[in-house]
XYZ file of C-alpha atoms in Angstrom:
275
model
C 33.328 43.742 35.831
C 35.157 44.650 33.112
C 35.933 41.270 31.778
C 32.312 40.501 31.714
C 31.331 43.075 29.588
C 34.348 42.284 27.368
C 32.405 38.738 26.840
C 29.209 40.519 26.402
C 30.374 42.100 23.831
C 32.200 39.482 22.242
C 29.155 37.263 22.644
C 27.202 40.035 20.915
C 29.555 40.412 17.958
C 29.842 36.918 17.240
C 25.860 36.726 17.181
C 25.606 39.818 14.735
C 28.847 38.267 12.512
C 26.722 34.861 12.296
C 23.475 36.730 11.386
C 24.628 38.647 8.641
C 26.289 35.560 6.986
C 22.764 33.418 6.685
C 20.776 33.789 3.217
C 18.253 35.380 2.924
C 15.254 33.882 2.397
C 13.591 34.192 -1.112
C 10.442 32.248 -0.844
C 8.910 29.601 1.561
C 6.193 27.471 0.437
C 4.639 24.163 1.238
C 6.088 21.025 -0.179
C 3.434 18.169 -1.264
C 3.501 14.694 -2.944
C -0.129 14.345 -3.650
C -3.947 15.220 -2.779
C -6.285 14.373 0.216
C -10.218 13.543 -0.765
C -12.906 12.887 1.087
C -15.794 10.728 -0.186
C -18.769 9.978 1.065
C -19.444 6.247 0.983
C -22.990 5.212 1.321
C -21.967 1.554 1.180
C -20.081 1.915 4.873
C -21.874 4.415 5.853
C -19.517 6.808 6.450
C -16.583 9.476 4.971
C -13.810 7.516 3.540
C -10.881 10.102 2.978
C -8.427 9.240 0.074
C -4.565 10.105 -0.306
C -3.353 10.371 -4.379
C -0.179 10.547 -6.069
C -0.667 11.740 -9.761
C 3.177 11.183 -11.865
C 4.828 14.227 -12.738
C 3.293 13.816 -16.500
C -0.430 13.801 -15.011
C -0.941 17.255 -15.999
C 1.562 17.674 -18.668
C -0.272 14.685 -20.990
C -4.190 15.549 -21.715
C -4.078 12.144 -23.295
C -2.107 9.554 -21.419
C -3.417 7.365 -18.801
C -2.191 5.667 -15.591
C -2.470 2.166 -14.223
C -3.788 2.661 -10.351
C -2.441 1.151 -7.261
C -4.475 0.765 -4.707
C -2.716 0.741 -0.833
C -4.461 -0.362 1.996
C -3.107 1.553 5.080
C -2.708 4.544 3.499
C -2.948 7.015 5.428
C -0.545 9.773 5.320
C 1.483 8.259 8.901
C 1.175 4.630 7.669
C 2.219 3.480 4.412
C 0.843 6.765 1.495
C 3.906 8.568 1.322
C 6.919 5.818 1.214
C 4.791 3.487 -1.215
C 4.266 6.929 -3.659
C 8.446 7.713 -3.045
C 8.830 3.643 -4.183
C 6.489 4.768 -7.795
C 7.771 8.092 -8.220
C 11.791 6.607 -8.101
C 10.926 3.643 -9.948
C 9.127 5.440 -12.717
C 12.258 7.617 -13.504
C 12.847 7.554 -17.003
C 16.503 6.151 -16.208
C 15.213 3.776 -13.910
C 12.367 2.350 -15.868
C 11.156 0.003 -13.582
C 7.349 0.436 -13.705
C 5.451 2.858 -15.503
C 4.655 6.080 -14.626
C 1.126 5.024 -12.218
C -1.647 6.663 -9.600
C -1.270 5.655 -6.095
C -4.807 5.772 -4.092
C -3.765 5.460 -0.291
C -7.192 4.213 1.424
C -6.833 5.556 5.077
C -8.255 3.543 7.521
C -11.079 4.335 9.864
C -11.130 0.862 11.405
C -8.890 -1.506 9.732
C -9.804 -4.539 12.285
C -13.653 -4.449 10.800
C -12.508 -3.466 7.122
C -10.144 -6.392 6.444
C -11.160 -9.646 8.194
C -14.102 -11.667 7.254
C -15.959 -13.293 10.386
C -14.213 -15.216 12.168
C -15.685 -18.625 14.245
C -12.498 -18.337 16.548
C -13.554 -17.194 19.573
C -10.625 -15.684 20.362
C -10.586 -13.316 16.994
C -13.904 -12.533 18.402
C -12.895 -11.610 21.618
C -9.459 -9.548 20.846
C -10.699 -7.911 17.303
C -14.867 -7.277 18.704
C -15.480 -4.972 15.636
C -14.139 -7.279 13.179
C -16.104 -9.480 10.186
C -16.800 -6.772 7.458
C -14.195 -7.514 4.592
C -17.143 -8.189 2.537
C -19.245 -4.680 2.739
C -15.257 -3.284 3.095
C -14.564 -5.355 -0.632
C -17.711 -3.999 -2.088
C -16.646 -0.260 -1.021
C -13.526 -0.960 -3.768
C -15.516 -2.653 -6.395
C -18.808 -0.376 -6.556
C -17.957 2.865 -5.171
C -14.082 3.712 -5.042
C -13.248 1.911 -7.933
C -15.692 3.694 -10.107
C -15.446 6.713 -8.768
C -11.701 6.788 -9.234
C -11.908 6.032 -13.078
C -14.189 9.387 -13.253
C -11.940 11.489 -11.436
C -8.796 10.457 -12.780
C -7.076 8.997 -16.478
C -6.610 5.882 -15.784
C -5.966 2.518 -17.915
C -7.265 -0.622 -16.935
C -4.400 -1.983 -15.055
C -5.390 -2.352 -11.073
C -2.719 -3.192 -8.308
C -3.636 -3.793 -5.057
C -1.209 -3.437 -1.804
C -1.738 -4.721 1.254
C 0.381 -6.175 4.668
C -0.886 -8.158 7.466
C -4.518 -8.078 8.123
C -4.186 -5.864 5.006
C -2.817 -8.916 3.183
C -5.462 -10.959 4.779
C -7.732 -8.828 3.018
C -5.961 -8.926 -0.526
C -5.806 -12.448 -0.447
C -9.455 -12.355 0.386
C -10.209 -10.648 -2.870
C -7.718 -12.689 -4.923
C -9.411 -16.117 -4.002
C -13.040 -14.631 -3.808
C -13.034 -11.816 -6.554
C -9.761 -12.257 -8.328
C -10.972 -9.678 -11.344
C -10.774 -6.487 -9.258
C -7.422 -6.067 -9.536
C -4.357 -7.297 -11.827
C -1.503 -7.085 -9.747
C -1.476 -8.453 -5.864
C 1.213 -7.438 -4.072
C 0.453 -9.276 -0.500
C 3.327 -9.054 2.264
C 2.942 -10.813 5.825
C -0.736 -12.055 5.645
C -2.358 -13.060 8.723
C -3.389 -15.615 7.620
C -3.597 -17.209 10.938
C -6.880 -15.468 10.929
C -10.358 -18.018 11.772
C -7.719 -20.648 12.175
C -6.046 -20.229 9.045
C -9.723 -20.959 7.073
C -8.905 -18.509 3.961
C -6.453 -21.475 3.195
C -9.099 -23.894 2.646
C -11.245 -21.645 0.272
C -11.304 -22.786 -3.192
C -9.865 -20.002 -5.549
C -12.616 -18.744 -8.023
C -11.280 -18.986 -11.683
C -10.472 -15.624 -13.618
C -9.466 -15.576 -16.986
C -7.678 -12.092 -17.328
C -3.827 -12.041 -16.555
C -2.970 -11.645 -13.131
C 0.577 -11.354 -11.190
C 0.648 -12.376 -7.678
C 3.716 -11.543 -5.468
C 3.548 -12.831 -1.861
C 6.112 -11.752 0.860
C 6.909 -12.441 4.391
C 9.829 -11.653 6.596
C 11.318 -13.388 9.418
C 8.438 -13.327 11.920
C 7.388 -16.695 13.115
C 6.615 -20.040 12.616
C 3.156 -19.271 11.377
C 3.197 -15.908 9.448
C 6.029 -18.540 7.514
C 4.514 -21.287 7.119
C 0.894 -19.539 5.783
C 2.776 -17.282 3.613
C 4.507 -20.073 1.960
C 1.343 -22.413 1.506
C -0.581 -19.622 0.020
C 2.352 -19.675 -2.223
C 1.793 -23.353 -2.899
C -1.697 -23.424 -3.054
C -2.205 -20.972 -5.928
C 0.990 -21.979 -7.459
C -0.643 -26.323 -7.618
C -3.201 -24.711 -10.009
C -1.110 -21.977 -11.676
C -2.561 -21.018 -15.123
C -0.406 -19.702 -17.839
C -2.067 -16.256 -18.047
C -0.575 -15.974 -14.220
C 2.786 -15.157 -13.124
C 3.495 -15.903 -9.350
C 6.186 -14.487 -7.415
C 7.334 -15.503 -3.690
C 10.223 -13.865 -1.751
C 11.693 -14.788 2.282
C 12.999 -11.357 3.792
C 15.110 -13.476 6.078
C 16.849 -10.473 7.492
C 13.232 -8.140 7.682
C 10.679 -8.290 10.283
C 7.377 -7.413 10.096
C 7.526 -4.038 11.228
C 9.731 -3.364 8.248
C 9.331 -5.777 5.139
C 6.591 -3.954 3.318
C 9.138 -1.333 1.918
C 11.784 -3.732 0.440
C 9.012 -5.849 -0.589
C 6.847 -3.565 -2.717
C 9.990 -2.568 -4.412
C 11.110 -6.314 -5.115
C 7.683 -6.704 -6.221
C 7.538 -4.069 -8.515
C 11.143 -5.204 -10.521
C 9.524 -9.006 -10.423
C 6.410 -7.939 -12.036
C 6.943 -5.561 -14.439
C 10.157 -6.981 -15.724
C 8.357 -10.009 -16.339
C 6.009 -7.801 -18.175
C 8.940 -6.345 -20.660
């Protein structure tokens, strides 16, 4: 008995030692990278919700504005808040890399409707039944979020756009069909296998503005390969000189993860180019 209130009270001293070694707290607040909007879009019909990163400068500079990029998936548990670290890091005065910019992470309400244009492959049909509104999803960006994010914000006229997979479907939608709504592309792992690989056949509508392209894929298949790289070749037969075009094989990155080292070896290719 006697030995087990001897541990007892060891066990209690040690507890009470321990306790009166921790800090004490001084303040606790909440840490955040950025804003959440809602908008109401009368184009789709529906709230659109909107996650911004505004540089450290944003409210520091009553003057200065910011080039935009604009990230598909980006919602706050997709791609918003690694994208925003990739900008804030690479806009580090001793790093330099790409000037100091606004990220607009467009979360998703249905991202199988949103980024794929109808499909006559009965099989997109049947696996992806909501899909085939890229264009109402395009005009969204160009007459409503676009707009509304050059009154809200100070921004310049430099546009990037962001997107992987079916979000890369969709950016390479807008780059071959309305090439002036952005500047930059930045598309990583396409599917373009989408309505049997028909975005491939579409012929590119001229623009006249500079423009960078950078196209990615990782290791992830015979296809998602071989459409990357003929994107690749198809806009690079008719390259212009007012475009610079960029294409990188993540041989050791899979699809799940190529978007992060991507986007970063997209911004050094771009903007150094720039310089």
């Amino acid at each position: 008995m006697k030995n087990k209130i001897l541990l007892f009270i060891t066990i209690l001293c040690a507890y009470f030692i321990k306790a009166q070694t921790l800090p004490q707290t001084i303040s606790d607040t909440t840490f955040t990278i950025g804003k959440t909007v809602k908008i109401k879009s009368k184009i789709l019909n529906e709230n659109r919700e909107l996650n911004i990163y505004l540089p450290a400068s944003y409210n520091l500079d009553s003057i200065k504005t910011y080039p935009v990029i604009y990230l598909l998936d980006g919602s706050k548990d997709e791609d918003f808040i690694h994208i925003s670290g990739i900008v804030q890091f690479g806009s580090f005065s001793w790093i330099n890399m790409l000037p100091e910019s606004i990220v607009v992470g467009i979360a998703n309400v249905d991202r199988k409707r949103d980024f794929t244009y109808p499909s006559k492959n009965e099989l997109d049909q049947k696996e992806f039944p909501s899909s085939g509104k890229s264009e109402k999803f395009i005009s969204f960006i160009e007459s409503e979020l676009q707009p509304y994010i050059n009154s809200k914000f100070k921004t310049s006229k430099e546009k990037t756009i962001i997107g992987q997979s079916l979000g890369g479907l969709l950016a390479t939608e807008i780059l071959l069909k309305k090439p002036n709504l952005f500047d930059n592309y930045i598309i990583v792992s396409p599917s373009l296998w989408w309505d049997d690989e028909n975005l491939l056949n579409f012929k590119p509508i001229n623009y006249n503005n500079n423009k960078s392209i950078y196209i990615a894929v990782g290791k992830e298949g015979q296809v998602m390969e071989r459409t990357a790289k003929e994107l690749y070749e198809k806009l690079n037969s008719n390259k212009k000189q007012n475009t610079r075009l960029f294409f990188n094989f993540l041989e050791n990155k899979t699809h799940g993860d190529a978007l992060h080292i991507a986007v970063y070896d997209a911004f050094e290719k771009i903007y150094s180019s720039k310089k």
